[in-house]
Structures are given as C-alpha cells and as structure tokens.
C-alpha cells in the first residue's frame, strides 16, 4: 500500500513538473521592439504578406510604431516609410482586408479625434477614412471586425468611451469602398462608456455575435451588453437572458473554448474588481466560474487573451494588469487554472495596457507582445519547453470575406476536439494574429480538420500531419493535399465556384453512402444541357468541372438527385 501511495505521489509530482515547463524570454530589447512610450493598442499583423507577423503599436500622442519582421529573427521600425507614424492620441486598433484586395488594412481609434482607416497598398498605407465614410469623431477606440450579414464584405463595430457617454458605431461595408453607420437600425443602441468590443458565435448558429464591455453601470444589466445576431442584419440585447451580467469595469474581453465542449466562453478583464470568466452552458446562457477555476485576485486588469501557450490541447489565459501589479498567466490544468506568471517569466509589474498573441517566428508556439503605458514594451518569446506538437492554419476567403474573419476551424485528435474562430479584434484595444493555432500535445496525426466558412461552405480534411503552418483558400486545397477523407453525414450540393463564371466552374457535392447520383445542367427554359454525373458513387466528397465554352451567356441551373435527395442551384455564365 505504501509503495502504491509513493508511486502515485511520484506520478502526480512528475506530471506537475512536466506541465509546469512553460517559460518565455523577453527579447524586446534584443529585437528592438521595446518602444518606450505611452503605449495603448497593439496588434500582430502581416502587413507585407511575407508570412511573418509584424507588430503595430499605438502610442497615444507620440508617433506610433510599425516593426517589420524579417524571417522571425529581426525587426525594423518602419512606421514612417509605411505611412503609419501618426501622432494622434491613438487608443485602440484592429485590422482586416476591408476591400478584399489581398492586403490587410488597419483601423485606429483616437481620443477626441476622427477615426483613421489605413488602406494597405502593399508597400505603404494611406488614410482612407474620409473617402470610405468612417471619419466620425472617436472617443477611445476599441473595434471589432465582423461580417454580420455574411455578404463577403467585412463590417466593423466601434466602441466609444468618455463622459458624457457617446453612442457606439457600427459600420456596414456597402461596396468594399464605402461604409455607413447602421448601429441604431441594427439594434446596437447602447451608449455605454465602451472600452472593449469582441465577437464570437456563442450560440453556434453560424453568425457572429457581439459583446460590448464598459465602465458604465446600468441597473440590472451591469457594465456589459451581449448582442445576439438575429441573422437578418439586426441584433438583440440578450444580456439579462444569457446571464452574462457583470458590474465590474470591463476593459478587456476575449472569447475562447477553454473546456473544449464546442461552445465559446468569455474572459473579462476588470480595472476595479476581480476579472472574470463565464462558461458557456450551451443553451444560450452563461455561468460565472472564476473562483471555481482558481482564477482569483486579478483586479486592475486592462487586457486579456486566450492562448494554448504550452500546446497541450487546451487554452490558457493571460491577464495584463496595470498600476504596478503583476500580470497573470493562468495555465489550464483541466478543471483548474494555475498562475504560472512568475516561473514562466511573464510577471510584468509595470502599467500593462494591451496584449496581442501570435507566433512571430513560425516555430509553432505562441508568443506574447505586451504594451506598457509609459514604460518599455515586452516581446515574450515562447521557449517551447514542452516540445508538444502543433498545427497552424491561415484561412483566405473567396466568397467569405478575404480575411476569413468569423470562420470556424475544428480540429480533432483522438478524444480531443478543439475549436477556434478567426477573430476580428480581442483583448481590449488590440487584436491577435489571424491564423488559428492548435496545440496537439503528443498526437502525431490530426484525425480531422473541419473548416466552416462564413459563406456556409464546410470543408473537411483527414489524416493531416502535425507541426505544419498551412494556408487554405476557401473551396480549394492549397496547403492540404486532397479534398478530405471524412465521410459526410448528409447528401449535399454546394454552390459552384466561381459564380458568375467564364468559361468553366467547379461544383462540389457530398454522398454519405453508396448511391446512384445524377447531376444535370439545364437552361432557363428547362432544356437539358449536359449530364455531369449519372451513375453509382461511393460515399465521399467530390468535385466536378462544368465547361461552358460552347454556351452563350445567361442563367443556367444544375440539379442533383440521389435517392430521396433532390436539390437545384443556379449558376451564371458571363462572357
């Protein structure tokens, strides 16, 4: 018995030691990204499409900084040459490719100065705020990109701070060039002193919902508002019904599925009382679980973020804290979190204002950039001592917005299922990198990767090798070989791509079991043009090509029948 107890103790001790091997090295001075200024918002962003994350920092009345990353080994301060060295009182920033031209653009919220929208030209930025119609007065500037109506044109919510309180904005992207503020007709009607805006599909209905956090207290509602996306270009305030009610001053908010149950939970960074974590119950409601998770004594927090820093397959949690209090890094140990900031080397004690998370050196382990208001910033390089496996996927939309914001990736390895959403802003006044990152622990193969695009397209892939940093273009297979080996659950016929087309287009369909399948193209009068499929098909995912070279321009239809299944879709040939 004594031997058994001793063995158990040694096992637990060994497990604890192994899980505790998470350390970071501050490389900010070495790499020249320490930026001693009144830093506010910050982002990891690849401005030049070279595959490495650059860093943009807002300095609130002193010139902002853009650090260009070269091969993950050096950074060069390049704000002036890129047109980003503004000295406006910048407070918050986020980014997305708003015109779908392949270059990522940046929005900056200033204090009592108009919003700035930087259009990326590939080698420099220009201020497009006036031309695009977003140059409204700004108070603060937390922002979040979201394609709320899933039309492929990315929109963004903008939170205004200050007293007297100012209404928040919601900019609808009209034509990839111009925006209009539709906050009030969309149902986003609060006028809280907003400090953070974040989004997630919390109810798993396929569209992105919004959370606004503030330091304005409303009776019965508290300091935050949760808006559910109704799917018809409108939102409904569901704060009370959802139970996501806090009376703490909420400066930062971040969504993540910390317990891998398939539903997005939320962390709130509070400046006056304890920061909080709310578990998503999966039925439209939330339960505060801060104390039960062991997350305590974390007041004076201004930013937060979820990240699997040890690649063990679950999300850990970072709180950036101000007022000479130590930052906290909570490692997720399953049913409990442990603060490992001191041993990990991330226990900064200066006035932390914002964090951004991303893999700046492409080694598969997430790094942390930390802004300190009035002190030097820090770049924490992850030392990846666990040596666990990983997988990183960058999405590029075609029908979905180019940045693929709002799309969801599910990764399954053995009994573990993880989800990530491409974020349009997070943490408070900043934003994490666009690629989604997964820790895989000791798994040597990924059983399946499922990508649910905002367009509605679902792509499935199987048996993917680990330790890869890949790019997937919507509807394609770039970076991943093959169309996927996972057997579909239902018969499905997808919209052709491209559409309109000239002269050829691709049609995808799925067969859940061996069946006789017919797919035929008809003209607008119902006359048969061509049979594309007419025979037995085994269960699987299929692509076929339709060549319209010999046809005239016009509208055509293609119909799929298989047993009791029948579906027809429209396609347009334009020459």
Short mmCIF file of C-alpha atoms in Angstrom, two decimals, residues 96-98 100 145-148 150-155 173 176 395-407 422 434 453-455 474:
data_model
loop_
_atom_site.label_atom_id
_atom_site.label_comp_id
_atom_site.label_asym_id
_atom_site.label_seq_id
_atom_site.Cartn_x
_atom_site.Cartn_y
_atom_site.Cartn_z
CA UNK A 96 -8.98 43.29 -41.74
CA UNK A 97 -8.88 43.32 -45.53
CA UNK A 98 -11.95 45.55 -45.94
CA UNK A 100 -10.79 42.17 -50.40
CA UNK A 145 -14.38 43.40 -37.49
CA UNK A 146 -17.37 41.19 -38.19
CA UNK A 147 -19.25 40.24 -41.36
CA UNK A 148 -22.60 40.48 -39.60
CA UNK A 150 -22.30 37.25 -44.26
CA UNK A 151 -22.24 39.01 -47.62
CA UNK A 152 -18.47 38.65 -48.01
CA UNK A 153 -17.81 42.32 -47.18
CA UNK A 154 -16.31 42.80 -43.73
CA UNK A 155 -18.03 45.32 -41.41
CA UNK A 173 -19.45 47.76 -45.65
CA UNK A 176 -15.80 47.28 -50.47
CA UNK A 395 -7.64 30.98 -43.95
CA UNK A 396 -8.18 33.07 -47.06
CA UNK A 397 -11.76 33.74 -48.06
CA UNK A 398 -13.11 33.98 -51.60
CA UNK A 399 -16.88 34.10 -51.17
CA UNK A 400 -16.27 34.70 -47.46
CA UNK A 401 -14.51 37.98 -46.63
CA UNK A 402 -10.85 37.79 -47.66
CA UNK A 403 -9.57 37.78 -44.05
CA UNK A 404 -11.97 34.88 -43.30
CA UNK A 405 -12.96 36.59 -40.05
CA UNK A 406 -15.83 34.74 -38.39
CA UNK A 407 -14.92 31.37 -39.91
CA UNK A 422 -10.81 33.77 -36.81
CA UNK A 434 -5.34 36.00 -37.99
CA UNK A 453 -16.56 29.33 -43.69
CA UNK A 454 -18.85 32.32 -43.19
CA UNK A 455 -20.25 31.69 -46.67
CA UNK A 474 -11.81 28.80 -49.50
#
